[in-house]
Coordinates of C-alpha atoms and ligand atoms in Angstrom, one line a residue:
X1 CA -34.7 9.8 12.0
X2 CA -31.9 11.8 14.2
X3 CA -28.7 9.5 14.0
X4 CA -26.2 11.7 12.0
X5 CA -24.1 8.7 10.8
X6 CA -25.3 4.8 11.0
X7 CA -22.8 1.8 10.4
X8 CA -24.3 -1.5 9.4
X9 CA -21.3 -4.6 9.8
X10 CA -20.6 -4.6 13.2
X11 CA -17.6 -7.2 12.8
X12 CA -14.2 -6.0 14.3
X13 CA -14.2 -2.8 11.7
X14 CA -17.2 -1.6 12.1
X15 CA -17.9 -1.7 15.8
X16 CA -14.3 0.1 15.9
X17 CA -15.6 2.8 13.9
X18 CA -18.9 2.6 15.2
X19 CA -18.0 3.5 18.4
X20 CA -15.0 5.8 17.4
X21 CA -18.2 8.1 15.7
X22 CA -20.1 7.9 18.9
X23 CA -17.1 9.0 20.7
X24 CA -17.0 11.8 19.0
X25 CA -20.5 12.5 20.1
X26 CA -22.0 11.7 16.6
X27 CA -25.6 9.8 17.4
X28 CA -24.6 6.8 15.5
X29 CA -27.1 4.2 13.7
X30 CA -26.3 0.5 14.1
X31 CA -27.1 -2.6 12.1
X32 CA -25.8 -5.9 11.7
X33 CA -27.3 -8.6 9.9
X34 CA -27.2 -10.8 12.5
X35 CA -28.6 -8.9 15.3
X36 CA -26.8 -10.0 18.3
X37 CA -23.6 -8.6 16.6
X38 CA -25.4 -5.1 17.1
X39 CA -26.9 -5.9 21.2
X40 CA -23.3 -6.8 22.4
X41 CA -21.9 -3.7 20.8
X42 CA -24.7 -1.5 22.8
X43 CA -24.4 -3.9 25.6
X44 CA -21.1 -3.5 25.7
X45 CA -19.9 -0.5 24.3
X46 CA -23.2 1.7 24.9
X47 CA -21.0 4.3 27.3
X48 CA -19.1 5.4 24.3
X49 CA -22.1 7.5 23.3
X50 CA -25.6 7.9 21.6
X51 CA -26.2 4.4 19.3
X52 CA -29.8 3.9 18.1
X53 CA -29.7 -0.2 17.0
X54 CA -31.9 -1.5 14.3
X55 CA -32.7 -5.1 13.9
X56 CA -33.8 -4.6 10.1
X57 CA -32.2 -2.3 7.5
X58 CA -35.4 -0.9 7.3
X59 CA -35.6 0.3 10.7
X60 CA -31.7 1.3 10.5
X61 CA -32.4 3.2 7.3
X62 CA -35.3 5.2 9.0
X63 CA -33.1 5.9 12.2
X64 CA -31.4 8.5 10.1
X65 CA -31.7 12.0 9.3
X66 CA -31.5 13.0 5.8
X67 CA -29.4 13.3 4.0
X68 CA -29.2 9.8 5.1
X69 CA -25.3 8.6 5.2
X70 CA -24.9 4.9 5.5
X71 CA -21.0 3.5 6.4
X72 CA -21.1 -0.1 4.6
X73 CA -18.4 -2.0 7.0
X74 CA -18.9 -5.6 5.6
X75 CA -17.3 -8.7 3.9
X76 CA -15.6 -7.5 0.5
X77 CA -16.6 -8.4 -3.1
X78 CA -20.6 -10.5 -2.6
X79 CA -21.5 -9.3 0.8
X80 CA -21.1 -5.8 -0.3
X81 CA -23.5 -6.1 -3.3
X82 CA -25.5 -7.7 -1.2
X83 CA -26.1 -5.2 1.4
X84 CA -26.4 -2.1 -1.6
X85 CA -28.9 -4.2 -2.9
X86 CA -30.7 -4.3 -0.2
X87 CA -30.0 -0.7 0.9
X88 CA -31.3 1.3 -2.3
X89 CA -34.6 0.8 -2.3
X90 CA -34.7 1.8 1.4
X91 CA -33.1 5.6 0.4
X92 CA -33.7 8.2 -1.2
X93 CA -32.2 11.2 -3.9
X94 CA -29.2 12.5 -2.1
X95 CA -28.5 9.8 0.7
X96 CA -25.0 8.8 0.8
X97 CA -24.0 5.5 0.5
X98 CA -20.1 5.0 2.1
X99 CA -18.3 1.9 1.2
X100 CA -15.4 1.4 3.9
X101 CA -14.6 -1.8 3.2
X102 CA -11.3 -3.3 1.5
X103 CA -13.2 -2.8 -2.7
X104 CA -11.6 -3.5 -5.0
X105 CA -11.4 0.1 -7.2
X106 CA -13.0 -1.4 -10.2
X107 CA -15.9 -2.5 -8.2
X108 CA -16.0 0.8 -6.2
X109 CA -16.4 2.3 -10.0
X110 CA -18.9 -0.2 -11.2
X111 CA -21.4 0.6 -7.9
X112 CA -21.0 4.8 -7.8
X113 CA -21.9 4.0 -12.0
X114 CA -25.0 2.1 -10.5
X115 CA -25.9 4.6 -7.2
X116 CA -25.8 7.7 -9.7
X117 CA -28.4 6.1 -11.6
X118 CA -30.7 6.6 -8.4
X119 CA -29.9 9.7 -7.7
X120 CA -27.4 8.4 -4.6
X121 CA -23.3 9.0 -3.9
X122 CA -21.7 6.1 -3.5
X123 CA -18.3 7.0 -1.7
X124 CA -15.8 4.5 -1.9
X125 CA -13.3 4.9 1.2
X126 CA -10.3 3.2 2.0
X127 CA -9.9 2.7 5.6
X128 CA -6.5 1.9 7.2
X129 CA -5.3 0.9 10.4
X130 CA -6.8 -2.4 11.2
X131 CA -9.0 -2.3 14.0
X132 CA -6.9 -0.4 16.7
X133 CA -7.2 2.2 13.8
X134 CA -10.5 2.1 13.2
X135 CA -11.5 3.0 16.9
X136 CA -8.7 5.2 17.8
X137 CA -8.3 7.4 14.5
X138 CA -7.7 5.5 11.3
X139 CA -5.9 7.0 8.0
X140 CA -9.4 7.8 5.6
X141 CA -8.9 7.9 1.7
X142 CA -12.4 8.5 0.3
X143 CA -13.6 8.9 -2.9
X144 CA -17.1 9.5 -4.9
X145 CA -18.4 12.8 -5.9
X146 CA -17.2 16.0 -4.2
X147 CA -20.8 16.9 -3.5
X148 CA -21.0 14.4 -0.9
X149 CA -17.6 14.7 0.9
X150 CA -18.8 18.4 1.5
X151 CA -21.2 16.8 4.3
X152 CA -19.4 13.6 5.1
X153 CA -15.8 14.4 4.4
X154 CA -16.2 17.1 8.2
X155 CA -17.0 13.9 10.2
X156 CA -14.7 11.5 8.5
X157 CA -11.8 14.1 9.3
X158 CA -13.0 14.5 12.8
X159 CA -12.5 10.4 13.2
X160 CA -9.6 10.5 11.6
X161 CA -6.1 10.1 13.0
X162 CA -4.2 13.5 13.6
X163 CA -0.7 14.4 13.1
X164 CA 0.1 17.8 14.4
X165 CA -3.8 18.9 14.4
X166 CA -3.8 17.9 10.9
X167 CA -6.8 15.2 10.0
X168 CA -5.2 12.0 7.8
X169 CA -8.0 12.1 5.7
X170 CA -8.6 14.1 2.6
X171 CA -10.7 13.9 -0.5
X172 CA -9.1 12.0 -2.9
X173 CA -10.8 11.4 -6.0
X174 CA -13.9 10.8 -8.2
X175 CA -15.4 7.0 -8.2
X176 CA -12.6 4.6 -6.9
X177 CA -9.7 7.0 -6.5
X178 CA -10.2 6.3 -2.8
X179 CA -9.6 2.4 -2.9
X180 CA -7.7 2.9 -5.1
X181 CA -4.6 4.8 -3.2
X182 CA -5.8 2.1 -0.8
X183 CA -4.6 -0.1 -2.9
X184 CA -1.3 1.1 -3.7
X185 CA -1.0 2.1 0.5
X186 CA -0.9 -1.6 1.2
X187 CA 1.1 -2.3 -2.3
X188 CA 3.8 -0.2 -0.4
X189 CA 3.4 -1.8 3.1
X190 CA 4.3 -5.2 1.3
X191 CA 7.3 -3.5 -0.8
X192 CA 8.3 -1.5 3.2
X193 CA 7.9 -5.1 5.3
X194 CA 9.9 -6.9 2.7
X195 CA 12.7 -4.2 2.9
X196 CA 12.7 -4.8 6.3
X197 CA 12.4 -8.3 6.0
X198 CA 15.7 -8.3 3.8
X199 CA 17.5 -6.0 6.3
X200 CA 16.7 -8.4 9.3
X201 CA 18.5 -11.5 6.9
X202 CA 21.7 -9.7 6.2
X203 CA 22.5 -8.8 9.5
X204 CA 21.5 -11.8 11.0
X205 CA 23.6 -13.8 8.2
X206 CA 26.3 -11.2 7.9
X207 CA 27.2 -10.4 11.6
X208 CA 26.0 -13.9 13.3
X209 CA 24.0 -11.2 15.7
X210 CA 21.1 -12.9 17.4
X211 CA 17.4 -11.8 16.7
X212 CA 16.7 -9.7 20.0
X213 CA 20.5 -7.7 19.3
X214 CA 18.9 -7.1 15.5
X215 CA 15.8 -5.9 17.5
X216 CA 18.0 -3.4 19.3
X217 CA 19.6 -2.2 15.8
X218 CA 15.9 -1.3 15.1
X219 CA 15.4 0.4 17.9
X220 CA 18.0 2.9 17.2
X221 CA 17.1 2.7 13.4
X222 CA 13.4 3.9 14.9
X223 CA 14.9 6.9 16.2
X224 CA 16.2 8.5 12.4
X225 CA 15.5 9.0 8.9
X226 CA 13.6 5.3 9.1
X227 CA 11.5 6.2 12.2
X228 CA 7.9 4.3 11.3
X229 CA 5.7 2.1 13.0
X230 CA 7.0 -0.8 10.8
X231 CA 10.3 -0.2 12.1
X232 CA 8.8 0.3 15.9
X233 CA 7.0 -3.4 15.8
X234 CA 9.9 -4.6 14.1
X235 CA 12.1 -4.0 17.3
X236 CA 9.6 -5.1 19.4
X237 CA 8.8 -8.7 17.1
X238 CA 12.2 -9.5 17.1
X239 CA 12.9 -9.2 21.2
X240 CA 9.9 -11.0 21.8
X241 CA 10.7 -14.5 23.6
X242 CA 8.4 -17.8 22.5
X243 CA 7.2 -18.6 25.9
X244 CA 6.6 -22.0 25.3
X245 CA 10.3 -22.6 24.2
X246 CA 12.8 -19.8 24.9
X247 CA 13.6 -19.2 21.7
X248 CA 13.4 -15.8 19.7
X249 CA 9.5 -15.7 18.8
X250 CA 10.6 -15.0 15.1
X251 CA 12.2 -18.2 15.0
X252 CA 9.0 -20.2 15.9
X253 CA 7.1 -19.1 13.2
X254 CA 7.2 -20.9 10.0
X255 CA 8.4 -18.9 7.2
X256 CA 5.7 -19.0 4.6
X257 CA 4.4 -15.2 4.7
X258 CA 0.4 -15.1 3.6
X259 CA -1.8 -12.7 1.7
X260 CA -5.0 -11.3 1.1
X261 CA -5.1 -10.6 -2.1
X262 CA -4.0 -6.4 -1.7
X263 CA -0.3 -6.5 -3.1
X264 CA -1.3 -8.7 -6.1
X265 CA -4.1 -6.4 -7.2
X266 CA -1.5 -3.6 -6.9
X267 CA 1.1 -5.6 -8.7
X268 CA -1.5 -6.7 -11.8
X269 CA -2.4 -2.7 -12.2
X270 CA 1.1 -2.1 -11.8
X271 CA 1.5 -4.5 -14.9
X272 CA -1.9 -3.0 -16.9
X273 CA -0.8 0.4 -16.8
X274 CA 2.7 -0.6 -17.5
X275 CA 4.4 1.2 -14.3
X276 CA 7.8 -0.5 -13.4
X277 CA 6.8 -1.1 -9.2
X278 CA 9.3 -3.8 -8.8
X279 CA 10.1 -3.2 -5.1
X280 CA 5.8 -3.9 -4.7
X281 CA 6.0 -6.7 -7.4
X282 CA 9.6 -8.2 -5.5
X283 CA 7.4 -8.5 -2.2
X284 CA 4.3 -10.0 -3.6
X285 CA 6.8 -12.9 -5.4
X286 CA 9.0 -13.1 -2.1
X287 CA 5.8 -14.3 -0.1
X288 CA 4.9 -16.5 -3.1
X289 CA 8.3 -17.8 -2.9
X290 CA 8.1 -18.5 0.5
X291 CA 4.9 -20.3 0.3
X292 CA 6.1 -22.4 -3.1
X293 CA 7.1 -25.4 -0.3
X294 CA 7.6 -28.4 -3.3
X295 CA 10.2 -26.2 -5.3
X296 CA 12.0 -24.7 -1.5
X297 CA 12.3 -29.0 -0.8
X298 CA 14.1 -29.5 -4.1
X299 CA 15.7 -26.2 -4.1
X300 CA 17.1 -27.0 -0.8
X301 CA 18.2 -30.4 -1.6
X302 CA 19.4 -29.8 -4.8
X303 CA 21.0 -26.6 -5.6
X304 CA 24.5 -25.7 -4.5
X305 CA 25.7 -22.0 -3.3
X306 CA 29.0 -21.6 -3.9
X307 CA 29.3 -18.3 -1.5
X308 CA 32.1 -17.7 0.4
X309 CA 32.5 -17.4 4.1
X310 CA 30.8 -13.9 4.9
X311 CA 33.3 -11.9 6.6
X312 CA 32.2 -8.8 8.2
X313 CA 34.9 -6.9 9.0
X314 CA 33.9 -3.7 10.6
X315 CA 30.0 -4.4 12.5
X316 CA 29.2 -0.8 12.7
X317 CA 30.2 0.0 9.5
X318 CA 28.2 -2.9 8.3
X319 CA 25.1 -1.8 10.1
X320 CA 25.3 1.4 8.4
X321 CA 25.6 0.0 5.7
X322 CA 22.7 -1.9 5.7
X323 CA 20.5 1.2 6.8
X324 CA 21.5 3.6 4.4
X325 CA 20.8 0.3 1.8
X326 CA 17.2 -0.1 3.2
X327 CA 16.9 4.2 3.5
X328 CA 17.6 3.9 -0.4
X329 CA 15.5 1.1 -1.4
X330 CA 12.7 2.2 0.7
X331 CA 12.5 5.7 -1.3
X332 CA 12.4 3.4 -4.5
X333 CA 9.8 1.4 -3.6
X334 CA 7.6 4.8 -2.7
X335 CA 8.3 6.4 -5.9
X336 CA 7.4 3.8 -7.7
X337 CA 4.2 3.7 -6.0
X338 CA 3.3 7.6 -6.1
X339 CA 4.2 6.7 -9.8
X340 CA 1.3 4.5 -9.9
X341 CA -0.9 6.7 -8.7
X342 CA -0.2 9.5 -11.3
X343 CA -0.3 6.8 -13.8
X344 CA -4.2 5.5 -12.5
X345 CA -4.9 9.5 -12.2
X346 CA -4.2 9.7 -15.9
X347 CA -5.8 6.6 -17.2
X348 CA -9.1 6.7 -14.6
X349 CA -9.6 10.7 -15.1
X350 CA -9.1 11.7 -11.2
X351 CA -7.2 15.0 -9.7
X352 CA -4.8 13.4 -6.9
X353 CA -2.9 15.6 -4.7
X354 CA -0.1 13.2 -4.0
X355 CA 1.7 15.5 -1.2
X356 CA -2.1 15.0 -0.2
X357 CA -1.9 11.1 0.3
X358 CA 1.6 10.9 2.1
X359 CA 0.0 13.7 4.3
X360 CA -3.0 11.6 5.3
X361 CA -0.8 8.5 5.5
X362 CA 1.4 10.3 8.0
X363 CA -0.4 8.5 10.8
X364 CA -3.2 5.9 11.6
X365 CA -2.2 3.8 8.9
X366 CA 0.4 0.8 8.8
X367 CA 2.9 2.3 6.7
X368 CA 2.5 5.4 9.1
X369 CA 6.4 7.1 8.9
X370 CA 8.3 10.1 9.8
X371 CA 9.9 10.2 6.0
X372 CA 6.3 11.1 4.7
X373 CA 6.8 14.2 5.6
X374 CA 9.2 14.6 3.3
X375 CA 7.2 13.5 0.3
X376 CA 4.5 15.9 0.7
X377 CA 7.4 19.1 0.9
X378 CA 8.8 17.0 -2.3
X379 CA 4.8 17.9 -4.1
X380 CA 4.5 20.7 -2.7
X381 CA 7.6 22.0 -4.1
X382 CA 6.4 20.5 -7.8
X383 CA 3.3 19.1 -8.0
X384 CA 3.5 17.2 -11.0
X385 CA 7.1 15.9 -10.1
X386 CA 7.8 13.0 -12.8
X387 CA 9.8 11.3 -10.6
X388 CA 9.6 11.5 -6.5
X389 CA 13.6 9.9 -6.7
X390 CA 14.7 13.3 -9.0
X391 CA 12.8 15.3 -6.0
X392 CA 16.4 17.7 -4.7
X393 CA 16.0 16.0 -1.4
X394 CA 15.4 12.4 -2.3
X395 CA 18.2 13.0 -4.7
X396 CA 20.5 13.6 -2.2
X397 CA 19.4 11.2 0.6
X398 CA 19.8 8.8 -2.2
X399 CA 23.0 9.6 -3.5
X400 CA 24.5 9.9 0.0
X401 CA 23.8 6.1 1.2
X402 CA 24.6 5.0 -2.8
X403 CA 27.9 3.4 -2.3
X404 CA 26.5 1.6 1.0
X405 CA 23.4 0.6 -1.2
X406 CA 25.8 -0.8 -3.9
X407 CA 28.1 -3.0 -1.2
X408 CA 25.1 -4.4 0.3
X409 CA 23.7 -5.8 -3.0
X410 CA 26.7 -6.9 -4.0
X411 CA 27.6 -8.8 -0.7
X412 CA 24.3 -10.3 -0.7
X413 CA 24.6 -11.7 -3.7
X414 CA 28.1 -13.1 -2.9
X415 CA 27.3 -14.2 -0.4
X416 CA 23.9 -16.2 -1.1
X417 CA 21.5 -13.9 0.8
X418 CA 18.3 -13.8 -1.4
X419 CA 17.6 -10.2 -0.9
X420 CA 14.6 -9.3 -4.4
X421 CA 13.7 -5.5 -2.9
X422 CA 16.7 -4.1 -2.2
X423 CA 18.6 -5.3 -5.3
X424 CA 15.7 -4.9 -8.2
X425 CA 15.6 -1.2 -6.2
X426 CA 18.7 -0.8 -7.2
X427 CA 18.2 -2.0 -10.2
X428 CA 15.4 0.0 -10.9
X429 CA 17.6 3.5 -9.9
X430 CA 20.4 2.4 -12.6
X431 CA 17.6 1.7 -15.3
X432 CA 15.5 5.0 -14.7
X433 CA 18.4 7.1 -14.5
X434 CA 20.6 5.7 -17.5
X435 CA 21.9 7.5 -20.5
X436 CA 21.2 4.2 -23.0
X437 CA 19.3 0.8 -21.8
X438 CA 19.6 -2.4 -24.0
X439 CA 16.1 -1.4 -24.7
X440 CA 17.3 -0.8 -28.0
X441 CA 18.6 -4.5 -28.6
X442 CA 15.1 -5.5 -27.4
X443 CA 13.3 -3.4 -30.6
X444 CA 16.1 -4.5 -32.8
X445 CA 15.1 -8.2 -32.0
X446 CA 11.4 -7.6 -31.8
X447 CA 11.6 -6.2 -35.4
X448 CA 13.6 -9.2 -36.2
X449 CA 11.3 -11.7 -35.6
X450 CA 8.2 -10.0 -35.6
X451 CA 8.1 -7.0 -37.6
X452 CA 7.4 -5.0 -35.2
X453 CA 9.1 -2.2 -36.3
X454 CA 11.4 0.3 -34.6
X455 CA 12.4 4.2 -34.3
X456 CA 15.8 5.7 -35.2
X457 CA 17.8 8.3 -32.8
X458 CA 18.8 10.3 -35.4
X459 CA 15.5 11.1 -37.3
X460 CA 12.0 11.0 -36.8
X461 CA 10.1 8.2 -38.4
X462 CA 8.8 4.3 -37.5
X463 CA 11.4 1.9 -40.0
X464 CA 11.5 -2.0 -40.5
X465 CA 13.8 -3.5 -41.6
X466 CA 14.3 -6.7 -44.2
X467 CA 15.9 -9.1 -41.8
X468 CA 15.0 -12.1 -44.3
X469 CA 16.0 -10.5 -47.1
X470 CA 18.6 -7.6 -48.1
X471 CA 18.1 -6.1 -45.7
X472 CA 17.3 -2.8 -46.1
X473 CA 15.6 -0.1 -44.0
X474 CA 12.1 0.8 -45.0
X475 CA 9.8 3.4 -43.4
X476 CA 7.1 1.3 -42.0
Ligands
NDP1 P1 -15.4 -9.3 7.9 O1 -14.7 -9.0 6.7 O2 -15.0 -10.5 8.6 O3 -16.9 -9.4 7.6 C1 -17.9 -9.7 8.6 C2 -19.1 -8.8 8.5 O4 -19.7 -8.9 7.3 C3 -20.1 -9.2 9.6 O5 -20.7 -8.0 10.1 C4 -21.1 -10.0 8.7 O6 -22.4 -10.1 9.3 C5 -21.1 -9.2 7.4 N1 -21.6 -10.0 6.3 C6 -20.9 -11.0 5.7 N2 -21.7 -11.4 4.6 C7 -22.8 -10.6 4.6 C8 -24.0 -10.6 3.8 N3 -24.1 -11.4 2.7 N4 -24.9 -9.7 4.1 C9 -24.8 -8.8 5.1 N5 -23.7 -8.8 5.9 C10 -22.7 -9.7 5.7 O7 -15.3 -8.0 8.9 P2 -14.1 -7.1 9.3 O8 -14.7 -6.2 10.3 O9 -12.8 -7.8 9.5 O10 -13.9 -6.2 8.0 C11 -14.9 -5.4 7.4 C12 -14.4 -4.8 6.1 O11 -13.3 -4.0 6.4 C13 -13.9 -5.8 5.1 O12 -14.2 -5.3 3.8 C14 -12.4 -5.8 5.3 O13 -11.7 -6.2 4.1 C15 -12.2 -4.3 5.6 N6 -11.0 -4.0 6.4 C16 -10.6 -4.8 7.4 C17 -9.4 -4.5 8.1 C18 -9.0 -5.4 9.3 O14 -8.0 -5.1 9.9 N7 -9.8 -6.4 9.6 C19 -8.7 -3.4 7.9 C20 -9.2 -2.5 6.9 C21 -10.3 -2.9 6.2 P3 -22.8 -11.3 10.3 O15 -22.3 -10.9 11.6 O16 -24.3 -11.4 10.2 O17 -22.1 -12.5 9.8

C-alpha cells in the first residue's frame, strides 16, 4: 500500500478530516461502508489531494503502508465495534487503529485492553470542532500508548488547528485519557453556554433591552477578558432577524435546549469520583428543566413569584455588573472541570499536563477562548495546582468582579430570574474557600441515625457516639 493515513466513515466528520489530511498532502485511504459515500467524496472533493477509495475494508486495509494507521470516523457506541471487529483481522502487529469518534472513555479503555491483545494501538482521540473543524483544523486530544503517537501524533498536529504556530493537539494520556478530556471539553461548553445563557436573561429581564441591543453588549464583551467564540456567535445569534416573522430569531425558537448525551456522562463521573462540578451539573439540569414541559405547565400556572418590580438604576453599571458576574462564574465552572481531570488522572493512572489541555483547546474547538491562555501560565507556574481558583491570577480576577458577582445573585434571586450557574458558582467559591462548613452537622447527624461514625478537631481518632443511650463518646 502507499496511503500514509486512510479514514473509513465518510459522514460529515470524516470526509472533513479526510480531505483536511489530503490537504495537507497526506495520500489518504478512503472507505465507507456504503460505497457511494466514498465516490462523491472523490467526485467531489478529489482536487483536495491524493485519495485512493476502497469499496471493501479489505481493499482499504491493503491501500496502506505499514505501519498501517486507520482513523475510525463512525457512529458511536455499536457501529464502532462493529467496524474494529471487522478491521482486526485485516491488520497486523504494530498497525494503528485511531478511534475519532465521540467514545465514551470507558469504551475507549475496554477496546485499547482488546487491540493490545493483538499486538495493535488502539488510540482513542477526541476530536473537536464539529465539521467546520474537522476540515479546517480541529482541537485533537488523543490518547493510547505513547509508542504510537510518536508516528501518528506528527500528522494529527499538522491537521490540527494553530494558535500562534502552536498545534492544538498534544498527547494526552494512556487508554481513554483522550476521550476522556473530551468529555469534560464539552462538560465545560454546557457549564460556558449556560453562563451565557443566564447572562442574556438578566439583562433582558433587568434592563427591558431588546435581544439584538443584548447582542451588541456581546459584541463589546467579545472584545475583553470573555473574548471566545461562544461569546462571538452569541452576538451574532441574538441580532439575527427570523425572516419569516421579523422578530429576534432567538425568540422563535422554542425553549427546550437538547442533548446528546456529553454533559451527563461528564456530570455522572463528576458524581463517581466525587468532584463538586456544579456549574457542569447546573447546565445539564437547566436543559432538563427546560425540557420537563408537564411540571413548566403546572409550574407556570400554579406557582406564585412574589418579586418585586426590577429596577435597574444605573444600565452601565448593571452591565458590568453582569460581566464581571459571568467572568467569575465562568472561572468556576473551569476549575471545577480541570479538577475533574486531575481527579480521573488519579483514579485511571494517566499523566495529564493540564496547562497542556487549555493549550490545545486554545482554538479549533467550541469552547475555543482568549482566557485559556491564562490557564496554561496558571500550570505552568504550578503544575499540580490544587485549585485553578487559588491560581494568583484567578485569585485576583475573581476577587475583583466579587461584589458584582454577589449583587447579581442576589438580584436574580429577588427578583425571580432562575439563574442555577452563576449562583451554585458562587456557591461553590463560599463552600471551597470556607473556614467551617455545616459539614460537621451532616456527620453529627449521619452518626445519629446511622452509626456512621465521626472524627474530632481536636484529636486524632474515628468516635461514635451513644445517641440512644447515655450517650457517651466511644472510639469506634
Ligand atoms: P454519524 O455519527 O452520523 O455516523 C454516520 C457514519 O457511520 C456513516 O459513515 C455510516 O456509514 C457509519 N456507520 C453507521 N453504522 C455503521 C456500521 N454498523 N458499520 C459501519 N459503518 C457504520 O457521522 P458524523 O460524521 O456526524 O460523526 C462521526 C463520529 O464523529 C461520531 O462518533 C460523532 O459522535 C463524532 N463527532 C461528531 C461531531 C459532529 O459535529 N457531527 C463532532 C465531533 C465528533 P453509512 O454511510 O454506510 O451509513
Amino acid at each position: 500500500g502507499t496511503a500514509q493515513i486512510g479514514v473509513t466513515g465518510l459522514a460529515v466528520m470524516g470526509r472533513n478530516l479526510a480531505r483536511n489530511f489530503a490537504r495537507h498532502g497526506y495520500t489518504v485511504a478512503v472507505h465507507n461502508r456504503s460505497y457511494a459515500k466514498t465516490e462523491s467524496l472523490v467526485a467531489e472533493h478529489g482536487s483536495d489531494g491524493e485519495f485512493v477509495p476502497s469499496e471493501t475494508l479489505a481493499d482499504f486495509v491493503a491501500s496502506l503502508e505499514r505501519p498501517r494507521k486507520v482513523v475510525i470516523m463512525v457512529k458511536a457506541g455499536g457501529p464502532t465495534d462493529a467496524v474494529i471487529d471487522e478491521l482486526v483481522p485485516l491488520l497486523e502487529e504494530g498497525d494503528i487503529v485511531v478511534d475519532a469518534g465521540n467514545a465514551h472513555f470507558p469504551d475507549t479503555i475496554r477496546r485499547e485492553a482488546a487491540l493490545k491483545e493483538h499486538g495493535l494501538h488502539f488510540v482513542g482521540t477526541g476530536v473537536s470542532g464539529g465539521e467546520e473543524g474537522a476540515l479546517n483544523g480541529p482541537s485533537i486530544m488523543p490518547g493510547g500508548t505513547p509508542e504510537s503517537y510518536a508516528s501518528l501524533g506528527p500528522i494529527l498536529e499538522d491537521i490540527s488547528a494553530k494558535v500562534d504556530g502552536v498545534p492544538c493537539c498534544t498527547y494526552v494520556g494512556s487508554d481513554g485519557a483522550g476521550h476522556f478530556v473530551k468529555m469534560v471539553h464539552n462538560g465545560i461548553e454546557y457549564a460556558d453556554m449556560q453562563l451565557i445563557a443566564e447572562a442574556y436573561d438578566l439583562l433582558r429581564q433587568g434592563l427591558g433591552a431588546s435581544a439584538a441591543e443584548i447582542g451588541q453588549i456581546f459584541a463589546q464583551w467579545n472584545t475583553g477578558d470573555l473574548e471566545s467564540f461562544l461569546i462571538e456567535i452569541t452576538a451574532d445569534v441574538l441580532q439575527h432577524v427570523d425572516a419569516e416573522t421579523g422578530k429576534a430569531f432567538v425568540d422563535i425558537v422554542l425553549d427546550q435546549a437538547e442533548q446528546k448525551g456529553t454533559g451527563r456522562w461528564t456530570v455522572q463521573n463528576g458524581l463517581d469520583l466525587g468532584v463538586p462540578i456544579t456549574g457542569i451539573a447546573e447546565a445539564t439540569f437547566a436543559r432538563a428543566l427546560s425540557g420537563s414541559v408537564p411540571q413548566r405547565t403546572a409550574g407556570l400556572a400554579s406557582l406564585p413569584a412574589h418579586t418585586q418590580e426590577w429596577e435597574v438604576k444605573d444600565r452601565d453599571a448593571f452591565i458590568e455588573d453582569v460581566r464581571q458576574a459571568l467572568y467569575a462564574s465562568k472561572v468556576v465552572a473551569y476549575s471545577q472541570g480541570f479538577d475533574q481531570i486531575a481527579a480521573a488522572a488519579a483514579e485511571y493512572d494517566w499523566a495529564i499536563d493540564r496547562g497542556a489541555m487549555a493549550r490545545i483547546w486554545r482554538g479549533g474547538c467550541i469552547i475555543r477562548a482568549r482566557f485559556l491562555n491564562r490557564i496554561t501560565e496558571a500550570y505552568e507556574r504550578d503544575a499540580d495546582l490544587p485549585l485553578l481558583l487559588a491560581d494568583p491570577y484567578f485569585t485576583d480576577a475573581v476577587a475583583s468582579g466579587l461584589p458584582a458577582w454577589r449583587r447579581v445573585v442576589a438580584g436574580a434571586a429577588q427578583n425571580g430570574v432562575p439563574t442555577p450557574a452563576f449562583s451554585s458558582s458562587l456557591a461553590y467559591y463560599d463552600g471551597v474557600r470556607a473556614e467551617r462548613l455545616p459539614a460537621a452537622l451532616v456527620q453529627a447527624q449521619r452518626d445519629f441515625f446511622g452509626a456512621h461514625t465521626y472524627k474530632r478537631v481536636d484529636r486524632e481518632g474515628t468516635f461514635h457516639t451513644e445517641w440512644s443511650g447515655d450517650r457517651t463518646e466511644a472510639d469506634a
